GROMACS .gro file of C-alpha atoms in nm:
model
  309
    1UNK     CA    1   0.704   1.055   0.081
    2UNK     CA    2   0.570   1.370   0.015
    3UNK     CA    3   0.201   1.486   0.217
    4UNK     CA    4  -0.101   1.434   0.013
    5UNK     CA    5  -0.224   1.586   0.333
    6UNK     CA    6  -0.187   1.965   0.450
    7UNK     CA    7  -0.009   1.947   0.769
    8UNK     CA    8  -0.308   2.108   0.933
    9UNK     CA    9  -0.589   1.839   0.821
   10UNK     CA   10  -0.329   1.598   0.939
   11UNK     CA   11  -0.335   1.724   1.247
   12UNK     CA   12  -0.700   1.729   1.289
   13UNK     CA   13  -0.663   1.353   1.228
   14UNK     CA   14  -0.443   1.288   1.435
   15UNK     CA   15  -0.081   1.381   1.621
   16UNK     CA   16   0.256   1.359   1.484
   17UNK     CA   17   0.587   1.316   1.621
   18UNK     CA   18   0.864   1.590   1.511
   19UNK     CA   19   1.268   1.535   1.498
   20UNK     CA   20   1.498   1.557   1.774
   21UNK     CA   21   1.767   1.822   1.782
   22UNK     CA   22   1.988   1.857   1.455
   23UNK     CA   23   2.301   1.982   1.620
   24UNK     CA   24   2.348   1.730   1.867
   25UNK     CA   25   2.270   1.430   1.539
   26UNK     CA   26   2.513   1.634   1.363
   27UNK     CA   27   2.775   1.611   1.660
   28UNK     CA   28   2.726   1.278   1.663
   29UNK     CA   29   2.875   1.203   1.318
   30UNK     CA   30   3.159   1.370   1.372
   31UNK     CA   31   3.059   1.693   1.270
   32UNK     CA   32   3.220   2.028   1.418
   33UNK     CA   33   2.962   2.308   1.484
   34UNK     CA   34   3.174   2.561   1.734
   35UNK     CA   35   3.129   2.823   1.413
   36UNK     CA   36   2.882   3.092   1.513
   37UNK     CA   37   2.658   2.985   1.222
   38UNK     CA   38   2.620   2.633   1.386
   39UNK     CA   39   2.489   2.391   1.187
   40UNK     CA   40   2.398   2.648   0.907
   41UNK     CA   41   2.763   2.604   0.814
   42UNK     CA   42   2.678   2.252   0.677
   43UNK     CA   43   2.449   2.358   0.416
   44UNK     CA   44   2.748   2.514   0.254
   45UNK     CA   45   3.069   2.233   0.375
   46UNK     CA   46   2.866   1.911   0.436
   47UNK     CA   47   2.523   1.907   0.292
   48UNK     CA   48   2.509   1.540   0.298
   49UNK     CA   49   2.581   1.558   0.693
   50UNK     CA   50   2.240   1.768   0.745
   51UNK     CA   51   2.050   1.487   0.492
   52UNK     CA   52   2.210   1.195   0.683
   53UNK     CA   53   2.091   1.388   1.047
   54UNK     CA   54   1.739   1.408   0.894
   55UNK     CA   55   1.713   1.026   0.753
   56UNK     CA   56   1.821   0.923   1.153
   57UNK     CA   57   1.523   1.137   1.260
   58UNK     CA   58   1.246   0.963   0.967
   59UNK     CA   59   1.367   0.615   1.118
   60UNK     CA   60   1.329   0.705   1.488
   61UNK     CA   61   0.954   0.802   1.372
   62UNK     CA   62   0.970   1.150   1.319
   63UNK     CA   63   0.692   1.258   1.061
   64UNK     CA   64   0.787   1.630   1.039
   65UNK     CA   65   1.150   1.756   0.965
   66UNK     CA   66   1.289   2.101   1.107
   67UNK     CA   67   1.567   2.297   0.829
   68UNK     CA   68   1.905   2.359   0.910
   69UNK     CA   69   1.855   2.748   0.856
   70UNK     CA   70   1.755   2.819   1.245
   71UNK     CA   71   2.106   2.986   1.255
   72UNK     CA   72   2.124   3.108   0.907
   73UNK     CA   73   2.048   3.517   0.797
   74UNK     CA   74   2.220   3.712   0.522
   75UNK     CA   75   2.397   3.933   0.764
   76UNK     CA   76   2.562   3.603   0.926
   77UNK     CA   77   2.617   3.442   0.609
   78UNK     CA   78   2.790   3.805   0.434
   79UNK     CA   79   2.968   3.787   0.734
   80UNK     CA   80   3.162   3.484   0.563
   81UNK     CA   81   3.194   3.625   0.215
   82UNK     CA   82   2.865   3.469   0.104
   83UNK     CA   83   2.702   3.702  -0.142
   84UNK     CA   84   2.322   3.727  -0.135
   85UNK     CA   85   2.240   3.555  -0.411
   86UNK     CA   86   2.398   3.224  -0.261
   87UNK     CA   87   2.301   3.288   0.081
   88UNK     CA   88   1.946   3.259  -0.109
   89UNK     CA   89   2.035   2.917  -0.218
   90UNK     CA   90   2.182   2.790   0.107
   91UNK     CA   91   1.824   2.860   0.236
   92UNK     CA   92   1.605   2.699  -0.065
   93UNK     CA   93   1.886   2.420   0.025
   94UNK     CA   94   1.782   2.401   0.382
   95UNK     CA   95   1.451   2.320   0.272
   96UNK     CA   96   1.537   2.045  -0.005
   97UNK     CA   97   1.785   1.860   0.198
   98UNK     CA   98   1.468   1.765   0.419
   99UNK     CA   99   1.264   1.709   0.149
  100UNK     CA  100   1.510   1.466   0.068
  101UNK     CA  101   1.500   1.323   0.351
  102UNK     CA  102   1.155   1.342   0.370
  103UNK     CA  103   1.071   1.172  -0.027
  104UNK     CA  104   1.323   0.834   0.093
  105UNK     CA  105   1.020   0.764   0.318
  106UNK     CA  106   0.748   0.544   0.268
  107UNK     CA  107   0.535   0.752   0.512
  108UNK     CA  108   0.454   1.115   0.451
  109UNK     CA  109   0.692   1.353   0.616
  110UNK     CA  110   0.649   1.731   0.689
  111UNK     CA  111   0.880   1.988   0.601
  112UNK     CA  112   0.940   2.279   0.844
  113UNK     CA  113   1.168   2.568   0.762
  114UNK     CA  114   1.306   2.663   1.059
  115UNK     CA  115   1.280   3.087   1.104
  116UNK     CA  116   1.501   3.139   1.429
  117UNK     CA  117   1.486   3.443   1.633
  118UNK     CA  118   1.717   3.711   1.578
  119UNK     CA  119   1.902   3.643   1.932
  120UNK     CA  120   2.042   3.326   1.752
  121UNK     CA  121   2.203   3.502   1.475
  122UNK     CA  122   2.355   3.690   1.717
  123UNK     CA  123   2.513   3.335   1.869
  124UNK     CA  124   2.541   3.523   2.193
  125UNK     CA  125   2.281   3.346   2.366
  126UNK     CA  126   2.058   3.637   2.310
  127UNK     CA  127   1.756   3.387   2.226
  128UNK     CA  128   1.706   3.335   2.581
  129UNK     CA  129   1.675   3.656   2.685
  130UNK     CA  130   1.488   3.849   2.404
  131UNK     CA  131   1.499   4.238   2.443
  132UNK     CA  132   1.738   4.300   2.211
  133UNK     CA  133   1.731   4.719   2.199
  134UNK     CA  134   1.502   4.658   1.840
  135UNK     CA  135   1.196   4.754   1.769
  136UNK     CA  136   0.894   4.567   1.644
  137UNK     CA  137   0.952   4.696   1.301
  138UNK     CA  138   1.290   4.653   1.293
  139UNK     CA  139   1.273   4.315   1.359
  140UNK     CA  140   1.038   4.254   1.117
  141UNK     CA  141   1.250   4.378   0.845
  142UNK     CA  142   1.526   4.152   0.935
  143UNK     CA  143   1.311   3.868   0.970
  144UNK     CA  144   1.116   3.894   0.647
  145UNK     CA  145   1.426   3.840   0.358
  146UNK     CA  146   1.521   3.542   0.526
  147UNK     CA  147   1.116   3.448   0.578
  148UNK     CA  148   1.109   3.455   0.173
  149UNK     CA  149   1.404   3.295   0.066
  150UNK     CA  150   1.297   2.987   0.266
  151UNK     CA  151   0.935   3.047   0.150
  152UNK     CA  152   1.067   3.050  -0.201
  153UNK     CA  153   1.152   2.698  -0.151
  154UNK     CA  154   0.811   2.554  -0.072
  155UNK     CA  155   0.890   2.392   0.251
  156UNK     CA  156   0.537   2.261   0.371
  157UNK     CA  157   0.517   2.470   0.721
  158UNK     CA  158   0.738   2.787   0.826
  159UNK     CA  159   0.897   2.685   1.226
  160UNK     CA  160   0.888   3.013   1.402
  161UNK     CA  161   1.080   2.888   1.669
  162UNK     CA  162   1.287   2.928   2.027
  163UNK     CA  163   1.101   3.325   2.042
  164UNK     CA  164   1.182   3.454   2.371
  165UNK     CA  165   0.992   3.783   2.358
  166UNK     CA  166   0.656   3.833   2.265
  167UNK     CA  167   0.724   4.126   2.074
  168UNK     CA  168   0.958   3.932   1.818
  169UNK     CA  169   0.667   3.688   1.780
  170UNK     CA  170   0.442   4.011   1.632
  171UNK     CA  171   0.723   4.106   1.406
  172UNK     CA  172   0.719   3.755   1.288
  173UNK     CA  173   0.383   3.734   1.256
  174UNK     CA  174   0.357   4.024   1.068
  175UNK     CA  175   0.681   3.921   0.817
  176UNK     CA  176   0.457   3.597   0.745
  177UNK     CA  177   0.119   3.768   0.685
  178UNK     CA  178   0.018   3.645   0.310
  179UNK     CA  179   0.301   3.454   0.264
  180UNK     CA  180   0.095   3.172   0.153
  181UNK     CA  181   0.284   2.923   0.353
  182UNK     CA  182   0.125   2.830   0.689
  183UNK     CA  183   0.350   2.850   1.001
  184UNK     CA  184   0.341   2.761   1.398
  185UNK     CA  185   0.436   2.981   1.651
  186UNK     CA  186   0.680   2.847   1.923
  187UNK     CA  187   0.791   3.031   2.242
  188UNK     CA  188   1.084   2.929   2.469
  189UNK     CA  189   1.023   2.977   2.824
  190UNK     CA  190   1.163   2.987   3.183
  191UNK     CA  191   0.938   3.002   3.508
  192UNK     CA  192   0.606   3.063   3.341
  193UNK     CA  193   0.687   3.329   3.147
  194UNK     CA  194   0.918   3.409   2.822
  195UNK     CA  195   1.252   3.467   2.823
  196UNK     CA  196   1.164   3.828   2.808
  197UNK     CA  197   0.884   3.777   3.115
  198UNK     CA  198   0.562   3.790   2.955
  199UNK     CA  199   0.255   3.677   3.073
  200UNK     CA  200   0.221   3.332   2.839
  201UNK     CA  201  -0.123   3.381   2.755
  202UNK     CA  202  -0.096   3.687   2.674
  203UNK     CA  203   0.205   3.606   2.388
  204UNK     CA  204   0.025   3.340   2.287
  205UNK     CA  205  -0.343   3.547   2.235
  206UNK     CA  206  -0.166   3.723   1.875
  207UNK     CA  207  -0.189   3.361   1.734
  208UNK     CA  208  -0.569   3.270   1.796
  209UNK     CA  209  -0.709   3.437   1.554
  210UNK     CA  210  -0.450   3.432   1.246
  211UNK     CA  211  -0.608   3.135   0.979
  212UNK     CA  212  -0.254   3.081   0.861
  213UNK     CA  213  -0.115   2.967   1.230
  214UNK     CA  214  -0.143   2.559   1.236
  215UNK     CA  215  -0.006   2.529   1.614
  216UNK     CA  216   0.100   2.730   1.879
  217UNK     CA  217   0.340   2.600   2.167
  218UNK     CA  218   0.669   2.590   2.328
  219UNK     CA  219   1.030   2.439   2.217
  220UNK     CA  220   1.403   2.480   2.361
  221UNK     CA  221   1.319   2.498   2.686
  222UNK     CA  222   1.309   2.256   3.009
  223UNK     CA  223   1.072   1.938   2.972
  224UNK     CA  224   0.863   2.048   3.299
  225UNK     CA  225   0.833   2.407   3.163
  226UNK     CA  226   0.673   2.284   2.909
  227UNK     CA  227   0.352   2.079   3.132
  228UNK     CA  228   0.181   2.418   3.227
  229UNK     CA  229   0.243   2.598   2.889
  230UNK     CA  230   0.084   2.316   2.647
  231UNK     CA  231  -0.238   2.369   2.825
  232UNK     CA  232  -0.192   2.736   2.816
  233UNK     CA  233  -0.136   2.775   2.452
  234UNK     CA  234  -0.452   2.496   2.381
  235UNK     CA  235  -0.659   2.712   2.571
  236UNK     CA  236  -0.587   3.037   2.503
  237UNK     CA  237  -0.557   3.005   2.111
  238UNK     CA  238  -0.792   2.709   2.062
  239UNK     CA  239  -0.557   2.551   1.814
  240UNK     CA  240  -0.312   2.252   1.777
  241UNK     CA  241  -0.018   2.229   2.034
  242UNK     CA  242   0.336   2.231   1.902
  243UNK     CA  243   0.600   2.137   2.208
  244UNK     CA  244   0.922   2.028   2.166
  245UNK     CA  245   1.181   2.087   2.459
  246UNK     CA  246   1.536   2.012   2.533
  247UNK     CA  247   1.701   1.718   2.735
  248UNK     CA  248   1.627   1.927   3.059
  249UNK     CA  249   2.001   2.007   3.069
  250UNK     CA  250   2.076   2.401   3.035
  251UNK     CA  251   2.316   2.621   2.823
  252UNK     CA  252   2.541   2.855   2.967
  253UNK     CA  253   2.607   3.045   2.677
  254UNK     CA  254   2.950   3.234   2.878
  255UNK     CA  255   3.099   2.839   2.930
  256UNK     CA  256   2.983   2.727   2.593
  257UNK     CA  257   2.849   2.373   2.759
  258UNK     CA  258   2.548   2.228   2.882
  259UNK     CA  259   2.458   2.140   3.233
  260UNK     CA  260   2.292   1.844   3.384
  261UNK     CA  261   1.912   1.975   3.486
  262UNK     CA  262   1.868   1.710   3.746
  263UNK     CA  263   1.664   1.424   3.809
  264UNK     CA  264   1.311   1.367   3.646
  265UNK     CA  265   1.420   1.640   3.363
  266UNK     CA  266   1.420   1.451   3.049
  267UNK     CA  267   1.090   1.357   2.777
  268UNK     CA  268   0.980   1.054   2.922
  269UNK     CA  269   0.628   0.892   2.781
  270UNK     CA  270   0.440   0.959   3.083
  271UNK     CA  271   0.499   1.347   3.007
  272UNK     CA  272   0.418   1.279   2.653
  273UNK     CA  273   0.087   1.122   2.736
  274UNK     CA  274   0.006   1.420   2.968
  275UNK     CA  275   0.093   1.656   2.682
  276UNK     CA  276  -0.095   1.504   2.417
  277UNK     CA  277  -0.430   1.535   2.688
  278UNK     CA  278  -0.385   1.861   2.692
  279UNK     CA  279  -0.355   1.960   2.354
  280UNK     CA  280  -0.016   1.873   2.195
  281UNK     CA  281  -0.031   1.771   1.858
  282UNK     CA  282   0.316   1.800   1.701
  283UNK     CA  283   0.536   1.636   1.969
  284UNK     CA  284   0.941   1.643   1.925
  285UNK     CA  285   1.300   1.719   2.103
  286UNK     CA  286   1.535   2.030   2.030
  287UNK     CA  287   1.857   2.042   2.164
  288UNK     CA  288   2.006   1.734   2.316
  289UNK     CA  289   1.726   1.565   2.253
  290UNK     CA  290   1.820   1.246   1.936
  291UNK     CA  291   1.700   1.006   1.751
  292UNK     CA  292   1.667   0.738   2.030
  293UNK     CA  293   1.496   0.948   2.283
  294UNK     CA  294   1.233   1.081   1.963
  295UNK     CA  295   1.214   0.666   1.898
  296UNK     CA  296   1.082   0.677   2.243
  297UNK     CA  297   0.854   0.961   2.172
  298UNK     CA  298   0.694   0.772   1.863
  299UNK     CA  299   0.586   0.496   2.057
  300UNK     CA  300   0.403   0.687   2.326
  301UNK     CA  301   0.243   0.923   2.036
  302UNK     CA  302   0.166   0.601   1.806
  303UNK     CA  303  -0.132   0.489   2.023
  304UNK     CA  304  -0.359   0.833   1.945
  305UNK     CA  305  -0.247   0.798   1.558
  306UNK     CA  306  -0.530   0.542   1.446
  307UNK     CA  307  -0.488   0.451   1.117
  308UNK     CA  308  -0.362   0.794   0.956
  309UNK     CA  309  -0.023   0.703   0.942
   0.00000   0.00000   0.00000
C-alpha cells in the first residue's frame, strides 16, 4: 500500500527492511543485462520484468523499494537514440513501476529513486574508485536533470547511492537542496575509507546537519566493511543508519564477473542484529544479494518492529 507514514517518522518507530539487489532478481528471470545501461534497459524492453523483480522483493519482506534508474542518465540513454523527452519518462517510469509494486501490498512500502553516481553511467567500474577528473560543480550539473526527472515522479525518498568519493556526495547534496523530496546518503567503501580514501567521518559530517537527509550509511560494498561504518555514520551524523551491502563476493570490472569473498562474507542475522545496535535503521542487500537472503533479513529485523508494521 501506499505510506500514510513519512519514511522518516517510520523510522523513528521503528526499522525497516529494504530489497535485495535488482540485477541479480532480474538475472534470475531470464533477463539479459550485459548492456552498459544494465537494468535501466528494462524500463524501456521489459517493464514488467523490473515490476515482477520488485513484487519478489515485497514478499521476501522488503518494506522499501530501490528504482531501476541507478544506471540510467540522459547522456547514456541519448547514447541509444532516446530523445530527452522520453528519457524523462523512462525515469518517472522507474519510479511507478515500484509504486506498483509497492500499492499490490497490504503493508506500506517505500519508494526510493535510486540517483547513482556518475562512475556507473560510465559502466567502467568507475563507482569504485571515484575521482573521476570532475569537479564538484560539474558533477552537480550532471547529477541534478536526472535528480528532477525522478523527483518529478514523486517517489517517496531520493537513494543517493554506491558514492565512492566524498566530493560527489557534496555535489549531490547540493543538486537535492530544496527539492522537496527527502533523500539518504549512502557511501560504498573499502578498508575504512571510500573508494576515493576519505576519512568516513569526515564524508559522512556534510549530512548531519541537512533536515532533508533521513539516513546516512553504506551500500555495495563487503558485509564486514560495513560493521565499523554503521556505527560511524550513527555517530557522527546522529541520524538513522541506511546499510545495505553485497553478497561479500567482489566485481572485477576488467573480467566482467564476480568473485567468491571467502568464508564468513555474506548478511547473516547475527550481523544484522549487531547493525541494528548500532544504529541501522533501513537494512537491505545490493548486488548479489535476493529475495531469499532479504527473507532472511526480515526475520532478524522483525523482532525490533513492534507493532508498526
Amino acid at each position: 500500500m501506499r505510506p500514510a507514514r513519512t519514511l522518516a517518522r517510520a523510522l523513528a518507530e521503528g526499522p525497516l527492511v529494504l530489497d535485495g539487489g535488482l540485477s541479480n532478481q532480474l538475472e534470475a528471470q531470464g533477463c539479459e543485462l550485459s548492456d552498459e545501461l544494465w537494468s535501466a534497459r528494462l524500463l524501456a524492453d521489459g517493464p514488467g520484468q523490473i515490476e515482477a523483480a520488485h513484487r519478489a522483493y515485497v514478499r521476501a519482506g522488503a518494506r522499501v523499494l530501490i528504482t531501476a534508474s541507478y544506471q540510467a542518465s540522459f547522456e547514456g540513454l541519448a547514447r541509444r537514440g532516446v530523445g530527452r523527452s522520453e528519457a524523462a519518462g523512462l525515469f518517472a517510469r522507474s519510479v511507478a513501476l515500484a509504486r506498483a509494486a509497492a500499492e499490490a501490498s497490504a503493508d506500506e512500502v517505500w519508494v526510493a529513486a535510486s540517483v547513482g553516481p556518475y562512475g556507473a553511467v560510465l559502466a567502467d567500474g568507475g563507482e569504485y574508485r571515484g575521482r573521476y577528473g570532475l569537479t564538484v560543480r560539474e558533477l552537480e550539473r550532471f547529477h541534478r536533470p536526472r535528480i528532477e526527472a525522478l523527483v518529478a515522479a514523486e517517489p517517496d525518498v531520493l537513494a543517493l547511492e554506491t558514492v565512492p568519493d566524498a566530493d560527489e556526495a557534496e555535489a549531490l547534496l547540493r543538486a537535492v537542496e530544496g527539492c522537496g523530496v527527502p533523500v539518504w546518503l549512502s557511501y560504498t567503501v573499502s578498508g575504512g575509507l571510500t573508494r576515493a580514501g576519505q576519512d568516513l567521518a569526515t564524508a559522512f559530517a556534510p549530512a548531519a546537519g541537512r533536515d532533508d537527509v533521513v539516513a546516512v550509511g553504506v551500500n555495495c560494498c563487503a558485509p564486514g566493511e560495513a560493521d565499523d561504518a554503521v556505527a560511524i555514520a550513527a555517530t557522527t551524523t546522529g541520524k538513522p543508519v541506511v546499510v545495505y551491502p553485497n553478497s561479500g563476493e567482489t566485481w572485477d570490472a576488467q573480467a566482467r564477473a564476480w568473485r567468491d569473498g571467502g568464508a564468513g562474507s555474506g548478511i547473516a542475522p547475527v550481523r544484522v542484529r549487531g547493525w541494528l545496535a548500532s544504529g541501522a535503521r533501513l537494512i537491505g542487500g545490493c548486488c548479489r544479494v535476493g529475495p531469499d537472503v532479504i527473507a532472511d533479513v526480515a526475520s532478524a529485523v522483525a523482532p525490533n518492529r513492534g507493532d508498526t508494521g
